[in-house]
């Protein structure tokens, strides 16, 4: 059973705090193993990657077969049924249309002191996307990671996707093709992250690594951060649904289960202003859990981390939501826009009962890589900006230097940085000579 | 002596690679110490912070004196001489004017499928800025960290600035006041970062921590990353000057020294298309090093990490610059704009010989917190965006669900996520009933 909370109960604050701080993930400490793998790949390059792939994925590769060949990719893509191909193309098109709007503008202006200022955005040169193997090998994640990079103008886009025992997912390769990926390596784990960050004889290093992965991948990303950029260390997924009584309990139940089925550590929370509606949703969830394909996973998640919270009114719902800072937030209420205006921290908001969160996972357009574990308090979902960086620009004229140089010199002296001050003073002296 | 390289030499590539990969910083491994400090602050709160401050800063505090009182701040600010106050105010005003332009726009539109999409930016609720004590206690850094937060609309802005033996820097307090800081705590080190991230009885936790610091502070920031957002782990500063022969060698020399004087690990590089000019700059640097206040630090940096590179032409200069991806890039050439257009990776560009980098450190307007150690390949300087996060928005209508729902359902099934598919299917079935 999930936890039932009532905001009018005397012990509510304590129970809600417990919900907020519950540790949902108990990652194994793989840091030493990962450090050794990274050192090995740095020292021995391809040979290390090939040995580790043999060991962990039971797959024999050579430097020549580390990547899929163009023919192999074509053959794999041809295996994708028409309906799935069409769906993937529609998704890719919609995701691209959304992300194109995120391209930021360059700027340049001259201010009243005569200083020309501005900034310019440029793409990262090369990006590597990690795509997990096995159960969590999601073609939708390929689109969500690769399309923003492509839209940003990244020149070289590569994927690492392990194929345990040589089993590959044709949809992953089709998604890669649809989103402009240049090369797909059939390697995974910490060795793939090490190869992307440091390069090998065959694998050229990249500047930025994104994409989800297991504990080994996460630890490797944390370690190579600084040498390359990374997106975020994603935690288990979560959804918060705020719903009033004018909803079908079964719709809300499957929306909650669509997070729960991802992972036993996922979390699904309902906040409602109607206790009876909350009970109906709980019943609908139990019923669906009898037949759902992934009922073992979804059931564990719902039992261990699910919650139904009854509140006095929607104002209180917004306030609690902001404390949760959910990754996904569904607002199934009459005036979803009014409620959304009160939300200050959330990765993605789904407005109204016709907008199930699953739309956002695939075809809505916005990115499905979103901040988990309350990190929506300070971070955003993946976007085109993650594959761009900004260079600031400044140009002084002699007149501008006269206007603002003396202040720079004064501050440099106050910080005991003489050369800083001199670099301004020498130029001012030259002007005074003239 | 710095290293002299010539791009036409046979061993140039090897020598340039050595320059790129030289390890400039040998941070002590303080991770275990930092882990223990963080655990102590989490367990004992104020008591731990007070004990550690006594130990490391030789300063006795109580919960009541952890923060400067408003009266103390007023008294400290009154000690600042008028010239420095004016300079700081001019700097604050110019930095604010630049950063105001970085505020991003919200967006909302309805696409041809009838889906309403968009995004909304909201500020981080609370930010903590770390200001190092002692030598590197720079009021300019307070402005550069606090003003973007203030412009972003951060509600609560606090500073941790250690005051070893009780010695405080009145300019730091004035800079804090000018940039809307609410509270200044006189604590530092890993204990300050732990208190900002986890909170104590007296210190409320924040959502984002920015600002430079020593190895303990850097290790603590890396550890609390995820619990809170952090800006970056800053490395030693660096400058690259690209200059033709039509420059005063002494100006270029002091520009190079203005990085070298920061830190023995700082790096200053000149690229020129005129070998004789390079020699003149080298001579000018040596001359300045005889009298410069911080000649010991600047001399060590120049000797160990300085470089003068002669190239065939400015095209080659741009190409090498992009491989270096410098934090600061001065373009002292006739057509600086044309050269800037060829630069793909740099934190900040200073255009023309009237724009010494020191202007950017204080009063230019752009931020001086910039990506070091080649990270301009994938990251940007501090900006208003670092204190904002984006929530994506989506609203489906029944018509929109008919248009794109089936593709979502198909992809959900292909990923074996039944509840995802059901959340779309139940709604489509309802429409088909109607």
PDB file of C-alpha atoms in Angstrom, chain A residues 240-425:
ATOM      1  CA  UNK A 240       3.210  14.152  -9.142  1.00  0.00           C
ATOM      2  CA  UNK A 241      -0.423  14.364 -10.227  1.00  0.00           C
ATOM      3  CA  UNK A 242      -2.620  17.093  -8.779  1.00  0.00           C
ATOM      4  CA  UNK A 243      -6.226  16.129  -9.517  1.00  0.00           C
ATOM      5  CA  UNK A 244      -9.644  17.307  -8.414  1.00  0.00           C
ATOM      6  CA  UNK A 245     -12.699  15.041  -8.223  1.00  0.00           C
ATOM      7  CA  UNK A 246     -13.702  15.708 -11.828  1.00  0.00           C
ATOM      8  CA  UNK A 247     -11.340  13.089 -13.198  1.00  0.00           C
ATOM      9  CA  UNK A 248     -11.600   9.455 -14.125  1.00  0.00           C
ATOM     10  CA  UNK A 249      -9.771   7.636 -11.302  1.00  0.00           C
ATOM     11  CA  UNK A 250      -8.582   5.026 -13.789  1.00  0.00           C
ATOM     12  CA  UNK A 251      -6.867   7.647 -15.979  1.00  0.00           C
ATOM     13  CA  UNK A 252      -5.037   9.029 -12.983  1.00  0.00           C
ATOM     14  CA  UNK A 253      -4.183   5.478 -11.862  1.00  0.00           C
ATOM     15  CA  UNK A 254      -2.464   4.582 -15.135  1.00  0.00           C
ATOM     16  CA  UNK A 255      -0.695   7.956 -15.177  1.00  0.00           C
ATOM     17  CA  UNK A 256       0.731   7.169 -11.741  1.00  0.00           C
ATOM     18  CA  UNK A 257       1.656   3.659 -12.872  1.00  0.00           C
ATOM     19  CA  UNK A 258       3.389   4.968 -15.981  1.00  0.00           C
ATOM     20  CA  UNK A 259       6.148   6.234 -13.697  1.00  0.00           C
ATOM     21  CA  UNK A 260       6.002   3.317 -11.292  1.00  0.00           C
ATOM     22  CA  UNK A 261       6.560   0.803 -14.100  1.00  0.00           C
ATOM     23  CA  UNK A 262       9.947   2.365 -14.978  1.00  0.00           C
ATOM     24  CA  UNK A 263      11.797   1.265 -11.918  1.00  0.00           C
ATOM     25  CA  UNK A 264      11.223  -0.055  -8.399  1.00  0.00           C
ATOM     26  CA  UNK A 265      12.765   3.185  -7.144  1.00  0.00           C
ATOM     27  CA  UNK A 266      10.397   5.391  -9.135  1.00  0.00           C
ATOM     28  CA  UNK A 267       7.908   7.490  -7.191  1.00  0.00           C
ATOM     29  CA  UNK A 268       4.284   8.365  -7.966  1.00  0.00           C
ATOM     30  CA  UNK A 269       2.365  10.831  -5.838  1.00  0.00           C
ATOM     31  CA  UNK A 270      -1.227  12.036  -6.073  1.00  0.00           C
ATOM     32  CA  UNK A 271      -2.367  15.232  -4.399  1.00  0.00           C
ATOM     33  CA  UNK A 272      -6.115  15.771  -4.368  1.00  0.00           C
ATOM     34  CA  UNK A 273      -8.555  18.042  -2.579  1.00  0.00           C
ATOM     35  CA  UNK A 274     -11.057  15.180  -2.345  1.00  0.00           C
ATOM     36  CA  UNK A 275     -10.264  12.271  -0.027  1.00  0.00           C
ATOM     37  CA  UNK A 276     -12.869  10.007  -1.611  1.00  0.00           C
ATOM     38  CA  UNK A 277     -11.359  10.591  -5.045  1.00  0.00           C
ATOM     39  CA  UNK A 278      -7.973   9.640  -3.631  1.00  0.00           C
ATOM     40  CA  UNK A 279      -9.465   6.351  -2.389  1.00  0.00           C
ATOM     41  CA  UNK A 280     -10.963   5.694  -5.818  1.00  0.00           C
ATOM     42  CA  UNK A 281      -7.583   6.231  -7.464  1.00  0.00           C
ATOM     43  CA  UNK A 282      -5.923   3.894  -4.958  1.00  0.00           C
ATOM     44  CA  UNK A 283      -8.498   1.231  -5.808  1.00  0.00           C
ATOM     45  CA  UNK A 284      -8.001   1.751  -9.539  1.00  0.00           C
ATOM     46  CA  UNK A 285      -4.237   1.386  -9.139  1.00  0.00           C
ATOM     47  CA  UNK A 286      -4.678  -1.904  -7.260  1.00  0.00           C
ATOM     48  CA  UNK A 287      -6.941  -3.186 -10.004  1.00  0.00           C
ATOM     49  CA  UNK A 288      -4.519  -2.270 -12.786  1.00  0.00           C
ATOM     50  CA  UNK A 289      -1.684  -3.848 -10.823  1.00  0.00           C
ATOM     51  CA  UNK A 290      -3.413  -7.216 -11.143  1.00  0.00           C
ATOM     52  CA  UNK A 291      -2.850  -7.334 -14.900  1.00  0.00           C
ATOM     53  CA  UNK A 292      -0.097  -4.868 -15.795  1.00  0.00           C
ATOM     54  CA  UNK A 293       2.828  -6.485 -17.640  1.00  0.00           C
ATOM     55  CA  UNK A 294       5.366  -4.863 -15.376  1.00  0.00           C
ATOM     56  CA  UNK A 295       3.240  -5.310 -12.247  1.00  0.00           C
ATOM     57  CA  UNK A 296       6.143  -6.568 -10.148  1.00  0.00           C
ATOM     58  CA  UNK A 297       8.210  -3.439 -10.737  1.00  0.00           C
ATOM     59  CA  UNK A 298       5.265  -1.021 -10.691  1.00  0.00           C
ATOM     60  CA  UNK A 299       3.790  -2.721  -7.619  1.00  0.00           C
ATOM     61  CA  UNK A 300       7.044  -2.448  -5.679  1.00  0.00           C
ATOM     62  CA  UNK A 301       7.444   1.207  -6.575  1.00  0.00           C
ATOM     63  CA  UNK A 302       3.851   2.029  -5.624  1.00  0.00           C
ATOM     64  CA  UNK A 303       4.020   0.058  -2.385  1.00  0.00           C
ATOM     65  CA  UNK A 304       7.363   1.489  -1.262  1.00  0.00           C
ATOM     66  CA  UNK A 305       7.239   5.060  -2.526  1.00  0.00           C
ATOM     67  CA  UNK A 306       3.698   5.830  -3.710  1.00  0.00           C
ATOM     68  CA  UNK A 307       1.674   8.433  -1.816  1.00  0.00           C
ATOM     69  CA  UNK A 308      -1.800   9.924  -1.867  1.00  0.00           C
ATOM     70  CA  UNK A 309      -2.069  13.271  -0.138  1.00  0.00           C
ATOM     71  CA  UNK A 310      -5.362  14.954   0.648  1.00  0.00           C
ATOM     72  CA  UNK A 311      -5.220  18.737   0.931  1.00  0.00           C
ATOM     73  CA  UNK A 312      -7.655  21.480   1.915  1.00  0.00           C
ATOM     74  CA  UNK A 313      -7.520  23.217  -1.447  1.00  0.00           C
ATOM     75  CA  UNK A 314      -5.461  23.669  -4.598  1.00  0.00           C
ATOM     76  CA  UNK A 315      -3.418  26.503  -3.063  1.00  0.00           C
ATOM     77  CA  UNK A 316      -2.106  24.013  -0.593  1.00  0.00           C
ATOM     78  CA  UNK A 317      -1.503  21.533  -3.414  1.00  0.00           C
ATOM     79  CA  UNK A 318       0.691  24.082  -5.213  1.00  0.00           C
ATOM     80  CA  UNK A 319       2.621  24.806  -2.047  1.00  0.00           C
ATOM     81  CA  UNK A 320       3.337  21.118  -1.399  1.00  0.00           C
ATOM     82  CA  UNK A 321       4.214  20.586  -5.052  1.00  0.00           C
ATOM     83  CA  UNK A 322       6.825  23.328  -4.827  1.00  0.00           C
ATOM     84  CA  UNK A 323       8.360  21.611  -1.835  1.00  0.00           C
ATOM     85  CA  UNK A 324       8.483  18.345  -3.783  1.00  0.00           C
ATOM     86  CA  UNK A 325       9.851  20.029  -6.957  1.00  0.00           C
ATOM     87  CA  UNK A 326       8.688  17.095  -9.098  1.00  0.00           C
ATOM     88  CA  UNK A 327      10.300  15.925 -12.313  1.00  0.00           C
ATOM     89  CA  UNK A 328       6.849  15.511 -13.960  1.00  0.00           C
ATOM     90  CA  UNK A 329       3.765  17.398 -12.797  1.00  0.00           C
ATOM     91  CA  UNK A 330       0.285  16.691 -14.155  1.00  0.00           C
ATOM     92  CA  UNK A 331      -2.361  19.267 -13.364  1.00  0.00           C
ATOM     93  CA  UNK A 332      -5.727  17.532 -13.818  1.00  0.00           C
ATOM     94  CA  UNK A 333      -7.866  20.381 -12.556  1.00  0.00           C
ATOM     95  CA  UNK A 334     -10.466  22.694 -14.093  1.00  0.00           C
ATOM     96  CA  UNK A 335      -8.163  25.697 -14.421  1.00  0.00           C
ATOM     97  CA  UNK A 336      -4.758  24.113 -14.995  1.00  0.00           C
ATOM     98  CA  UNK A 337      -3.203  27.368 -16.193  1.00  0.00           C
ATOM     99  CA  UNK A 338      -4.130  29.191 -13.005  1.00  0.00           C
ATOM    100  CA  UNK A 339      -2.635  26.407 -10.939  1.00  0.00           C
ATOM    101  CA  UNK A 340       0.499  26.264 -13.148  1.00  0.00           C
ATOM    102  CA  UNK A 341       1.086  29.957 -12.482  1.00  0.00           C
ATOM    103  CA  UNK A 342       1.597  29.069  -8.810  1.00  0.00           C
ATOM    104  CA  UNK A 343       4.190  26.390  -9.532  1.00  0.00           C
ATOM    105  CA  UNK A 344       7.751  27.576  -8.998  1.00  0.00           C
ATOM    106  CA  UNK A 345       9.757  24.330  -9.237  1.00  0.00           C
ATOM    107  CA  UNK A 346       8.991  21.504 -11.686  1.00  0.00           C
ATOM    108  CA  UNK A 347      10.794  19.849 -14.583  1.00  0.00           C
ATOM    109  CA  UNK A 348       7.776  19.615 -16.870  1.00  0.00           C
ATOM    110  CA  UNK A 349       4.113  20.529 -16.420  1.00  0.00           C
ATOM    111  CA  UNK A 350       1.285  18.687 -18.193  1.00  0.00           C
ATOM    112  CA  UNK A 351      -1.795  20.860 -18.326  1.00  0.00           C
ATOM    113  CA  UNK A 352      -5.274  19.376 -18.019  1.00  0.00           C
ATOM    114  CA  UNK A 353      -6.633  15.847 -17.994  1.00  0.00           C
ATOM    115  CA  UNK A 354      -6.119  15.312 -21.733  1.00  0.00           C
ATOM    116  CA  UNK A 355      -2.344  15.560 -21.289  1.00  0.00           C
ATOM    117  CA  UNK A 356      -0.983  12.311 -19.851  1.00  0.00           C
ATOM    118  CA  UNK A 357       2.676  12.466 -18.959  1.00  0.00           C
ATOM    119  CA  UNK A 358       3.448   9.686 -21.473  1.00  0.00           C
ATOM    120  CA  UNK A 359       2.786  12.165 -24.287  1.00  0.00           C
ATOM    121  CA  UNK A 360       5.828  14.055 -23.025  1.00  0.00           C
ATOM    122  CA  UNK A 361       7.919  10.892 -22.988  1.00  0.00           C
ATOM    123  CA  UNK A 362       7.521  10.405 -26.708  1.00  0.00           C
ATOM    124  CA  UNK A 363       5.851  12.880 -28.991  1.00  0.00           C
ATOM    125  CA  UNK A 364       4.877  16.081 -27.167  1.00  0.00           C
ATOM    126  CA  UNK A 365       8.052  17.861 -28.209  1.00  0.00           C
ATOM    127  CA  UNK A 366       9.639  18.995 -24.919  1.00  0.00           C
ATOM    128  CA  UNK A 367      12.555  16.935 -23.676  1.00  0.00           C
ATOM    129  CA  UNK A 368      11.941  13.915 -21.440  1.00  0.00           C
ATOM    130  CA  UNK A 369      15.381  14.174 -19.796  1.00  0.00           C
ATOM    131  CA  UNK A 370      14.322  16.093 -16.697  1.00  0.00           C
ATOM    132  CA  UNK A 371      15.660  16.926 -13.236  1.00  0.00           C
ATOM    133  CA  UNK A 372      14.916  14.183 -10.680  1.00  0.00           C
ATOM    134  CA  UNK A 373      15.187  13.911  -6.900  1.00  0.00           C
ATOM    135  CA  UNK A 374      14.054  17.495  -6.194  1.00  0.00           C
ATOM    136  CA  UNK A 375      16.771  18.973  -8.408  1.00  0.00           C
ATOM    137  CA  UNK A 376      14.104  20.948 -10.307  1.00  0.00           C
ATOM    138  CA  UNK A 377      14.769  23.446  -7.483  1.00  0.00           C
ATOM    139  CA  UNK A 378      17.963  24.390  -9.308  1.00  0.00           C
ATOM    140  CA  UNK A 379      18.157  22.697 -12.700  1.00  0.00           C
ATOM    141  CA  UNK A 380      16.298  22.224 -15.968  1.00  0.00           C
ATOM    142  CA  UNK A 381      15.596  19.479 -18.437  1.00  0.00           C
ATOM    143  CA  UNK A 382      17.980  18.770 -21.300  1.00  0.00           C
ATOM    144  CA  UNK A 383      17.852  21.391 -24.039  1.00  0.00           C
ATOM    145  CA  UNK A 384      19.676  22.890 -26.972  1.00  0.00           C
ATOM    146  CA  UNK A 385      21.525  25.088 -24.447  1.00  0.00           C
ATOM    147  CA  UNK A 386      23.278  22.005 -23.069  1.00  0.00           C
ATOM    148  CA  UNK A 387      25.111  21.664 -26.385  1.00  0.00           C
ATOM    149  CA  UNK A 388      25.981  25.334 -26.751  1.00  0.00           C
ATOM    150  CA  UNK A 389      28.282  27.625 -24.854  1.00  0.00           C
ATOM    151  CA  UNK A 390      28.383  31.383 -24.698  1.00  0.00           C
ATOM    152  CA  UNK A 391      31.442  33.543 -25.327  1.00  0.00           C
ATOM    153  CA  UNK A 392      31.179  37.071 -23.955  1.00  0.00           C
ATOM    154  CA  UNK A 393      32.504  39.956 -26.057  1.00  0.00           C
ATOM    155  CA  UNK A 394      33.825  43.387 -25.104  1.00  0.00           C
ATOM    156  CA  UNK A 395      35.494  46.134 -27.105  1.00  0.00           C
ATOM    157  CA  UNK A 396      36.842  49.327 -25.569  1.00  0.00           C
ATOM    158  CA  UNK A 397      37.608  52.531 -27.396  1.00  0.00           C
ATOM    159  CA  UNK A 398      39.978  55.201 -26.060  1.00  0.00           C
ATOM    160  CA  UNK A 399      36.911  57.182 -24.988  1.00  0.00           C
ATOM    161  CA  UNK A 400      35.394  54.186 -23.224  1.00  0.00           C
ATOM    162  CA  UNK A 401      38.681  53.528 -21.442  1.00  0.00           C
ATOM    163  CA  UNK A 402      38.686  57.097 -20.148  1.00  0.00           C
ATOM    164  CA  UNK A 403      35.146  56.578 -18.850  1.00  0.00           C
ATOM    165  CA  UNK A 404      35.529  53.288 -17.031  1.00  0.00           C
ATOM    166  CA  UNK A 405      39.279  52.534 -16.900  1.00  0.00           C
ATOM    167  CA  UNK A 406      39.953  54.508 -13.723  1.00  0.00           C
ATOM    168  CA  UNK A 407      37.371  52.493 -11.759  1.00  0.00           C
ATOM    169  CA  UNK A 408      39.027  49.258 -12.929  1.00  0.00           C
ATOM    170  CA  UNK A 409      42.402  50.583 -11.845  1.00  0.00           C
ATOM    171  CA  UNK A 410      41.064  51.571  -8.426  1.00  0.00           C
ATOM    172  CA  UNK A 411      39.511  48.157  -7.839  1.00  0.00           C
ATOM    173  CA  UNK A 412      42.633  46.335  -9.058  1.00  0.00           C
ATOM    174  CA  UNK A 413      44.717  48.292  -6.532  1.00  0.00           C
ATOM    175  CA  UNK A 414      42.226  47.550  -3.763  1.00  0.00           C
ATOM    176  CA  UNK A 415      42.681  43.848  -4.530  1.00  0.00           C
ATOM    177  CA  UNK A 416      46.496  44.236  -4.624  1.00  0.00           C
ATOM    178  CA  UNK A 417      46.639  43.154  -8.261  1.00  0.00           C
ATOM    179  CA  UNK A 418      49.188  45.615  -9.631  1.00  0.00           C
ATOM    180  CA  UNK A 419      49.545  44.200 -13.148  1.00  0.00           C
ATOM    181  CA  UNK A 420      45.769  44.392 -13.571  1.00  0.00           C
ATOM    182  CA  UNK A 421      45.924  48.065 -12.723  1.00  0.00           C
ATOM    183  CA  UNK A 422      48.979  48.636 -14.920  1.00  0.00           C
ATOM    184  CA  UNK A 423      47.303  47.128 -17.972  1.00  0.00           C
ATOM    185  CA  UNK A 424      44.726  49.913 -17.717  1.00  0.00           C
ATOM    186  CA  UNK A 425      47.139  52.637 -16.543  1.00  0.00           C
TER     187      UNK A 425
END
